[in-house]
Structures are given as C-alpha cells and as structure tokens.
C-alpha cells in the first residue's frame, strides 16, 4: 500500500535521496552542508551546495551564476532552504524574486538542519563570493529551541547541532585509539575501552530552554547585525512557522501526513512541549523583547499566517516544512510585512 507521504508529496522522496545519511557531506567548521552539484527535477545545488533560486527568466546561487548588481540573502535552516517545494522555483527566495519582491535578486543562503551558529558561520565563510548585499532575512529560530533539550556537555559554548551525539561518540573512539597504554611488567597493558560519556541529566524545564534558545539566537543575530552594518544591508529576523504554532486544526492532507509521520517518529516525546501554540507564543515574545533591546528587527510570522489562511488550506508537508502553496503565502506575507519591493 502506497504511503500517504508518497501519494500526497512525492517530491519528498527526492529530498530523502538528497539528504540520505550515506551521502552526508562533512565539512570543516560547518560540520555538514548539502550535496554539491546535485541535479533533479525537484532540487538543484551549485558547486558548493547552495540551492539555486529563480527569478523572472533568470537564476542564481552563491557558488554559481551571480548577478552583477546587489543581491538579497534569504538564510536559515531547512524551511528557508525550501524542503517540501516541488521545484527550486517554488522556494521562498524564488517566489520573492519572481513575484513578491523582484526588484533585487534573492539568493538561497540556507543550510539544511542548521542551528544559528552554523547559519552565521556559513555567511562568514562564503561572504567573499557575494556582490553588494542589500537585504538579509534570517528565517529561523525553531532548531535552537529544539536542540536546547540536549545536555549541557553536548551543547557546549555555541549550541548543540543535529546528530552531535554521533559526533561525540566518534571523537571518543578516535581519542581512545590514540591513548597511550602503560607498560606492565615490560609488556603493554590492554587498552581500556572508551570512557563513558557523562550521564545525561533530565531535560531542562521549558522556561529554561526558551531562555537558552533566545540568548543563543540573539547572540548570533548581533553578529549578523555587525556584519550587515559593514555592507549597508538591512537585517530582519523572522521566527519561522511551525504547524502547531500557526493553528490547532489542520487541513485534511496535513492530518493524514502528520498521522503517518507520527507512527514512524518520536516527535511528540521529543518536542511535544515546545510544539504547543502557547510555547510558540512564549518563545516569540521572549525573542521580540530580546531583539528590541539589541535593535534587531523581529517579526513573528505565525499569527499573521494563521490569520491569512482558511482551515482547509494545505500549508505543510510536515510540521516544519511547506507545500508550494505554503511557500507562496509565506513569501507574500514577508514582502508585505517587511516592506520588501
């Protein structure tokens, strides 16, 4: 029997191939980034792994063809990248460039599964390739809150990242192979097994995780602001939507997809408490307050998106990623709300 996901969102099978763990592209400093030079009818990346964005009769990417004049950057994690869209042309930066804010080309500068540290690092590492930057929209926030549940020893100084548990396990095995073993009666003692990682403490209370995610996000937004100031670019931070932050009743297709995904995942046990509408509101208000103190433009798109759609409008392919219609509606709201032309 064909799954609901394959029937309703066949493009997701291409994303599964694109993001297959056996093809993970490990990079220094960033940990990981997209497959480079990927080609398909759904998703295409340039020689560096940036997704290609489309304008009216044109296309561009940070590691490929670039316009001669100024550009605008759309950055963030997988939702900004456009997971769920049926083509490159249906992503938010492409819809902005083609339809809702076409005066200056938009580049897709997002990283799949990135936290705010990786988003900022990506810009630091590749900004030298870019022409003049007129606008930077950071469309993010969810991953920092989701990863705030990790134990402190995994989060370290700059926040946890996805699959960091595997990273620490591999690093411990590497250290173990290089440990010196003492001589015992003229012979090498048997090497002991790798040291056990610290026992994980209970997941911090929601209030603590919200505070942590806000502090980390705003710390990196300050970095964005300093860099944007040097370029003259305007910086805006948009708290990305989550289906359960937008509305409690979902479209029929969403109910089918979410139900099937829940049978295969542990979404509610891991993220159930941050997925409530009330948690989203608390997080947004804390981010708004912190951004105002740092003079960073902040926009919570969740309530605006909720008011803009009907119950039967199919927005999401899963709780974090959009359909083509969802991408289009969000693009229109961003252009209107941020004053993009």
GROMACS .gro file of C-alpha atoms in nm:
model
  341
    1UNK     CA    1   0.000   0.000   0.000
    2UNK     CA    2   0.139   0.339  -0.102
    3UNK     CA    3   0.208   0.570   0.189
    4UNK     CA    4   0.021   0.898   0.230
    5UNK     CA    5   0.354   1.079   0.212
    6UNK     CA    6   0.446   0.922  -0.121
    7UNK     CA    7   0.096   0.979  -0.260
    8UNK     CA    8   0.045   1.337  -0.143
    9UNK     CA    9   0.402   1.466  -0.150
   10UNK     CA   10   0.605   1.255  -0.397
   11UNK     CA   11   0.873   1.527  -0.409
   12UNK     CA   12   0.972   1.426  -0.056
   13UNK     CA   13   1.122   1.105  -0.194
   14UNK     CA   14   1.371   1.321  -0.383
   15UNK     CA   15   1.455   1.509  -0.063
   16UNK     CA   16   1.510   1.173   0.108
   17UNK     CA   17   1.767   1.089  -0.158
   18UNK     CA   18   1.926   1.433  -0.139
   19UNK     CA   19   1.962   1.412   0.238
   20UNK     CA   20   2.050   1.042   0.270
   21UNK     CA   21   2.289   0.987   0.559
   22UNK     CA   22   2.523   0.781   0.344
   23UNK     CA   23   2.579   1.091   0.131
   24UNK     CA   24   2.634   1.337   0.416
   25UNK     CA   25   2.896   1.591   0.312
   26UNK     CA   26   3.116   1.662   0.612
   27UNK     CA   27   3.291   1.999   0.605
   28UNK     CA   28   3.538   2.169   0.841
   29UNK     CA   29   3.390   2.443   1.061
   30UNK     CA   30   3.030   2.387   0.941
   31UNK     CA   31   3.014   2.015   1.034
   32UNK     CA   32   2.799   1.938   0.729
   33UNK     CA   33   2.645   2.101   0.424
   34UNK     CA   34   2.439   2.000   0.121
   35UNK     CA   35   2.549   1.772  -0.157
   36UNK     CA   36   2.721   1.979  -0.424
   37UNK     CA   37   2.621   1.971  -0.790
   38UNK     CA   38   2.302   1.777  -0.717
   39UNK     CA   39   2.060   1.760  -1.009
   40UNK     CA   40   1.695   1.659  -1.017
   41UNK     CA   41   1.354   1.787  -1.124
   42UNK     CA   42   1.289   1.892  -0.762
   43UNK     CA   43   1.614   2.026  -0.617
   44UNK     CA   44   1.939   2.151  -0.766
   45UNK     CA   45   2.255   2.277  -0.597
   46UNK     CA   46   2.566   2.453  -0.727
   47UNK     CA   47   2.931   2.352  -0.696
   48UNK     CA   48   2.934   2.449  -0.325
   49UNK     CA   49   2.597   2.304  -0.228
   50UNK     CA   50   2.383   2.620  -0.228
   51UNK     CA   51   2.033   2.576  -0.369
   52UNK     CA   52   1.963   2.761  -0.692
   53UNK     CA   53   1.700   3.034  -0.680
   54UNK     CA   54   1.489   3.155  -0.971
   55UNK     CA   55   1.377   3.496  -1.087
   56UNK     CA   56   1.178   3.602  -1.391
   57UNK     CA   57   1.384   3.440  -1.667
   58UNK     CA   58   1.696   3.418  -1.454
   59UNK     CA   59   1.859   3.205  -1.184
   60UNK     CA   60   2.143   3.248  -0.939
   61UNK     CA   61   2.328   3.093  -0.645
   62UNK     CA   62   2.617   3.188  -0.418
   63UNK     CA   63   2.850   2.930  -0.568
   64UNK     CA   64   2.723   2.958  -0.925
   65UNK     CA   65   2.596   3.232  -1.150
   66UNK     CA   66   2.569   3.565  -0.971
   67UNK     CA   67   2.406   3.891  -1.076
   68UNK     CA   68   2.633   4.189  -1.136
   69UNK     CA   69   2.437   4.421  -0.912
   70UNK     CA   70   2.330   4.392  -0.547
   71UNK     CA   71   2.158   4.084  -0.406
   72UNK     CA   72   1.935   3.991  -0.116
   73UNK     CA   73   2.004   3.689   0.107
   74UNK     CA   74   1.743   3.453   0.245
   75UNK     CA   75   1.904   3.242   0.514
   76UNK     CA   76   1.808   2.999   0.788
   77UNK     CA   77   1.769   2.623   0.809
   78UNK     CA   78   1.569   2.364   0.614
   79UNK     CA   79   1.246   2.565   0.595
   80UNK     CA   80   1.433   2.858   0.444
   81UNK     CA   81   1.617   2.614   0.217
   82UNK     CA   82   1.280   2.501   0.082
   83UNK     CA   83   1.234   2.141   0.190
   84UNK     CA   84   0.888   2.042   0.065
   85UNK     CA   85   0.878   2.254  -0.250
   86UNK     CA   86   0.824   2.067  -0.576
   87UNK     CA   87   1.088   2.273  -0.762
   88UNK     CA   88   1.363   2.526  -0.691
   89UNK     CA   89   1.132   2.791  -0.835
   90UNK     CA   90   0.874   2.730  -0.559
   91UNK     CA   91   1.101   2.812  -0.263
   92UNK     CA   92   1.057   3.136  -0.068
   93UNK     CA   93   1.363   3.318  -0.214
   94UNK     CA   94   1.249   3.222  -0.563
   95UNK     CA   95   0.892   3.339  -0.503
   96UNK     CA   96   1.022   3.667  -0.362
   97UNK     CA   97   1.249   3.718  -0.662
   98UNK     CA   98   0.988   3.615  -0.916
   99UNK     CA   99   0.667   3.760  -0.777
  100UNK     CA  100   0.655   3.949  -0.448
  101UNK     CA  101   0.984   4.143  -0.415
  102UNK     CA  102   1.151   4.120  -0.757
  103UNK     CA  103   1.343   4.449  -0.765
  104UNK     CA  104   1.668   4.282  -0.649
  105UNK     CA  105   1.770   3.913  -0.694
  106UNK     CA  106   1.736   3.678  -0.395
  107UNK     CA  107   1.993   3.411  -0.311
  108UNK     CA  108   1.910   3.097  -0.114
  109UNK     CA  109   2.173   3.104   0.162
  110UNK     CA  110   2.013   2.848   0.394
  111UNK     CA  111   2.159   2.528   0.540
  112UNK     CA  112   1.965   2.208   0.599
  113UNK     CA  113   1.945   2.117   0.972
  114UNK     CA  114   2.145   2.421   1.077
  115UNK     CA  115   2.142   2.599   1.411
  116UNK     CA  116   2.214   2.971   1.445
  117UNK     CA  117   2.588   2.912   1.488
  118UNK     CA  118   2.606   2.728   1.157
  119UNK     CA  119   2.387   2.986   0.980
  120UNK     CA  120   2.622   3.267   1.080
  121UNK     CA  121   2.933   3.060   1.008
  122UNK     CA  122   2.809   2.983   0.658
  123UNK     CA  123   2.789   3.355   0.586
  124UNK     CA  124   3.135   3.423   0.734
  125UNK     CA  125   3.291   3.151   0.519
  126UNK     CA  126   3.130   3.246   0.187
  127UNK     CA  127   3.052   3.619   0.202
  128UNK     CA  128   3.366   3.690  -0.005
  129UNK     CA  129   3.190   3.540  -0.307
  130UNK     CA  130   2.897   3.778  -0.295
  131UNK     CA  131   2.839   4.111  -0.464
  132UNK     CA  132   2.689   4.403  -0.275
  133UNK     CA  133   2.422   4.285  -0.027
  134UNK     CA  134   2.110   4.497   0.010
  135UNK     CA  135   1.895   4.283   0.241
  136UNK     CA  136   1.939   3.985   0.475
  137UNK     CA  137   1.636   3.794   0.602
  138UNK     CA  138   1.712   3.532   0.868
  139UNK     CA  139   1.414   3.294   0.866
  140UNK     CA  140   1.489   3.067   1.160
  141UNK     CA  141   1.452   3.002   1.533
  142UNK     CA  142   1.299   2.655   1.560
  143UNK     CA  143   1.617   2.448   1.565
  144UNK     CA  144   1.778   2.640   1.851
  145UNK     CA  145   1.472   2.570   2.065
  146UNK     CA  146   1.455   2.204   1.961
  147UNK     CA  147   1.825   2.149   2.033
  148UNK     CA  148   1.805   2.322   2.372
  149UNK     CA  149   1.687   1.989   2.517
  150UNK     CA  150   2.036   1.840   2.469
  151UNK     CA  151   2.256   1.802   2.778
  152UNK     CA  152   2.495   2.086   2.852
  153UNK     CA  153   2.804   1.881   2.767
  154UNK     CA  154   2.672   1.838   2.412
  155UNK     CA  155   2.558   2.198   2.371
  156UNK     CA  156   2.895   2.338   2.475
  157UNK     CA  157   2.962   2.709   2.420
  158UNK     CA  158   2.787   2.750   2.087
  159UNK     CA  159   2.479   2.527   2.096
  160UNK     CA  160   2.414   2.167   2.003
  161UNK     CA  161   2.375   2.056   1.643
  162UNK     CA  162   2.179   1.773   1.490
  163UNK     CA  163   2.344   1.431   1.521
  164UNK     CA  164   2.605   1.574   1.758
  165UNK     CA  165   2.569   1.264   1.975
  166UNK     CA  166   2.718   1.056   1.693
  167UNK     CA  167   2.995   1.313   1.651
  168UNK     CA  168   3.097   1.289   2.017
  169UNK     CA  169   3.086   0.908   2.005
  170UNK     CA  170   3.317   0.902   1.703
  171UNK     CA  171   3.555   1.154   1.859
  172UNK     CA  172   3.574   0.946   2.177
  173UNK     CA  173   3.659   0.637   1.973
  174UNK     CA  174   3.930   0.833   1.794
  175UNK     CA  175   4.078   0.953   2.122
  176UNK     CA  176   4.069   0.601   2.257
  177UNK     CA  177   4.277   0.474   1.965
  178UNK     CA  178   4.547   0.730   2.042
  179UNK     CA  179   4.564   0.688   2.417
  180UNK     CA  180   4.897   0.570   2.549
  181UNK     CA  181   4.893   0.240   2.733
  182UNK     CA  182   5.140   0.195   3.020
  183UNK     CA  183   5.398  -0.081   3.039
  184UNK     CA  184   5.309  -0.353   3.289
  185UNK     CA  185   5.596  -0.591   3.367
  186UNK     CA  186   5.765  -0.498   3.039
  187UNK     CA  187   5.452  -0.551   2.830
  188UNK     CA  188   5.183  -0.313   2.708
  189UNK     CA  189   4.868  -0.329   2.916
  190UNK     CA  190   4.546  -0.395   2.734
  191UNK     CA  191   4.381  -0.077   2.617
  192UNK     CA  192   4.071   0.005   2.812
  193UNK     CA  193   3.750   0.085   2.634
  194UNK     CA  194   3.646   0.440   2.556
  195UNK     CA  195   3.540   0.644   2.852
  196UNK     CA  196   3.168   0.658   2.906
  197UNK     CA  197   3.011   0.997   2.832
  198UNK     CA  198   2.853   1.182   3.124
  199UNK     CA  199   2.514   1.056   3.224
  200UNK     CA  200   2.251   1.280   3.068
  201UNK     CA  201   2.055   1.490   3.318
  202UNK     CA  202   1.679   1.538   3.286
  203UNK     CA  203   1.560   1.763   3.004
  204UNK     CA  204   1.558   2.123   3.136
  205UNK     CA  205   1.220   2.287   3.202
  206UNK     CA  206   1.060   2.460   2.905
  207UNK     CA  207   1.122   2.807   3.050
  208UNK     CA  208   1.495   2.735   3.075
  209UNK     CA  209   1.508   2.604   2.719
  210UNK     CA  210   1.328   2.909   2.584
  211UNK     CA  211   1.569   3.138   2.770
  212UNK     CA  212   1.870   2.944   2.640
  213UNK     CA  213   1.746   2.943   2.279
  214UNK     CA  214   1.668   3.315   2.290
  215UNK     CA  215   2.012   3.404   2.431
  216UNK     CA  216   2.189   3.192   2.168
  217UNK     CA  217   1.978   3.322   1.881
  218UNK     CA  218   2.020   3.687   1.973
  219UNK     CA  219   2.393   3.642   2.032
  220UNK     CA  220   2.432   3.530   1.672
  221UNK     CA  221   2.189   3.792   1.542
  222UNK     CA  222   2.422   4.052   1.693
  223UNK     CA  223   2.697   3.901   1.480
  224UNK     CA  224   2.471   3.926   1.174
  225UNK     CA  225   2.395   4.289   1.260
  226UNK     CA  226   2.761   4.382   1.285
  227UNK     CA  227   2.840   4.217   0.952
  228UNK     CA  228   2.532   4.363   0.784
  229UNK     CA  229   2.626   4.707   0.911
  230UNK     CA  230   2.955   4.688   0.724
  231UNK     CA  231   2.772   4.606   0.400
  232UNK     CA  232   2.489   4.854   0.446
  233UNK     CA  233   2.235   4.570   0.429
  234UNK     CA  234   1.914   4.576   0.627
  235UNK     CA  235   1.876   4.279   0.864
  236UNK     CA  236   1.546   4.119   0.965
  237UNK     CA  237   1.488   3.814   1.184
  238UNK     CA  238   1.169   3.617   1.120
  239UNK     CA  239   1.058   3.345   1.361
  240UNK     CA  240   0.971   3.064   1.124
  241UNK     CA  241   0.633   2.890   1.143
  242UNK     CA  242   0.561   2.554   1.299
  243UNK     CA  243   0.231   2.397   1.201
  244UNK     CA  244   0.113   2.372   1.563
  245UNK     CA  245   0.218   2.732   1.633
  246UNK     CA  246   0.009   2.850   1.338
  247UNK     CA  247  -0.317   2.665   1.411
  248UNK     CA  248  -0.456   2.380   1.615
  249UNK     CA  249  -0.687   2.244   1.344
  250UNK     CA  250  -0.508   2.128   1.031
  251UNK     CA  251  -0.604   2.074   0.669
  252UNK     CA  252  -0.720   1.720   0.576
  253UNK     CA  253  -0.396   1.644   0.391
  254UNK     CA  254  -0.192   1.763   0.687
  255UNK     CA  255  -0.381   1.539   0.927
  256UNK     CA  256  -0.307   1.238   0.706
  257UNK     CA  257   0.062   1.326   0.670
  258UNK     CA  258   0.118   1.413   1.036
  259UNK     CA  259  -0.057   1.096   1.150
  260UNK     CA  260   0.158   0.877   0.927
  261UNK     CA  261   0.479   1.055   1.030
  262UNK     CA  262   0.389   1.017   1.398
  263UNK     CA  263   0.368   0.640   1.355
  264UNK     CA  264   0.733   0.637   1.244
  265UNK     CA  265   0.886   0.906   1.464
  266UNK     CA  266   0.910   1.018   1.826
  267UNK     CA  267   0.814   1.379   1.752
  268UNK     CA  268   0.575   1.420   2.046
  269UNK     CA  269   0.801   1.261   2.303
  270UNK     CA  270   1.093   1.482   2.196
  271UNK     CA  271   0.924   1.807   2.100
  272UNK     CA  272   0.568   1.791   2.224
  273UNK     CA  273   0.608   2.060   2.488
  274UNK     CA  274   0.766   2.312   2.250
  275UNK     CA  275   0.510   2.236   1.979
  276UNK     CA  276   0.211   2.384   2.160
  277UNK     CA  277   0.071   2.718   2.048
  278UNK     CA  278   0.134   2.859   2.395
  279UNK     CA  279   0.501   2.758   2.384
  280UNK     CA  280   0.535   2.925   2.045
  281UNK     CA  281   0.379   3.244   2.181
  282UNK     CA  282   0.612   3.249   2.484
  283UNK     CA  283   0.915   3.191   2.265
  284UNK     CA  284   0.811   3.466   2.022
  285UNK     CA  285   0.755   3.720   2.297
  286UNK     CA  286   1.091   3.642   2.457
  287UNK     CA  287   1.263   3.678   2.119
  288UNK     CA  288   1.078   4.001   2.047
  289UNK     CA  289   1.186   4.154   2.377
  290UNK     CA  290   1.550   4.048   2.334
  291UNK     CA  291   1.563   4.170   1.972
  292UNK     CA  292   1.415   4.508   2.067
  293UNK     CA  293   1.689   4.558   2.327
  294UNK     CA  294   1.952   4.488   2.061
  295UNK     CA  295   1.771   4.699   1.796
  296UNK     CA  296   1.722   4.399   1.567
  297UNK     CA  297   1.408   4.393   1.350
  298UNK     CA  298   1.191   4.099   1.461
  299UNK     CA  299   0.880   3.950   1.301
  300UNK     CA  300   0.678   3.653   1.428
  301UNK     CA  301   0.503   3.528   1.116
  302UNK     CA  302   0.299   3.259   1.294
  303UNK     CA  303  -0.008   3.465   1.396
  304UNK     CA  304  -0.008   3.655   1.065
  305UNK     CA  305  -0.001   3.330   0.870
  306UNK     CA  306  -0.280   3.194   1.089
  307UNK     CA  307  -0.500   3.493   1.004
  308UNK     CA  308  -0.419   3.471   0.633
  309UNK     CA  309  -0.540   3.116   0.569
  310UNK     CA  310  -0.850   2.904   0.595
  311UNK     CA  311  -0.871   2.574   0.782
  312UNK     CA  312  -0.866   2.369   0.461
  313UNK     CA  313  -0.564   2.548   0.311
  314UNK     CA  314  -0.288   2.289   0.279
  315UNK     CA  315   0.031   2.459   0.401
  316UNK     CA  316   0.262   2.191   0.539
  317UNK     CA  317   0.417   1.865   0.417
  318UNK     CA  318   0.526   1.802   0.776
  319UNK     CA  319   0.510   2.021   1.083
  320UNK     CA  320   0.808   2.237   0.982
  321UNK     CA  321   0.814   2.240   0.601
  322UNK     CA  322   0.578   2.389   0.343
  323UNK     CA  323   0.388   2.286   0.036
  324UNK     CA  324   0.422   2.508  -0.271
  325UNK     CA  325   0.109   2.694  -0.160
  326UNK     CA  326   0.258   2.743   0.185
  327UNK     CA  327   0.580   2.881   0.039
  328UNK     CA  328   0.384   3.119  -0.180
  329UNK     CA  329   0.163   3.251   0.101
  330UNK     CA  330   0.460   3.299   0.333
  331UNK     CA  331   0.651   3.484   0.059
  332UNK     CA  332   0.362   3.726   0.009
  333UNK     CA  333   0.333   3.789   0.384
  334UNK     CA  334   0.707   3.852   0.414
  335UNK     CA  335   0.707   4.101   0.129
  336UNK     CA  336   0.412   4.289   0.279
  337UNK     CA  337   0.523   4.276   0.642
  338UNK     CA  338   0.891   4.356   0.588
  339UNK     CA  339   0.827   4.622   0.325
  340UNK     CA  340   1.013   4.432   0.051
  341UNK     CA  341   0.979   4.553  -0.308
   0.00000   0.00000   0.00000
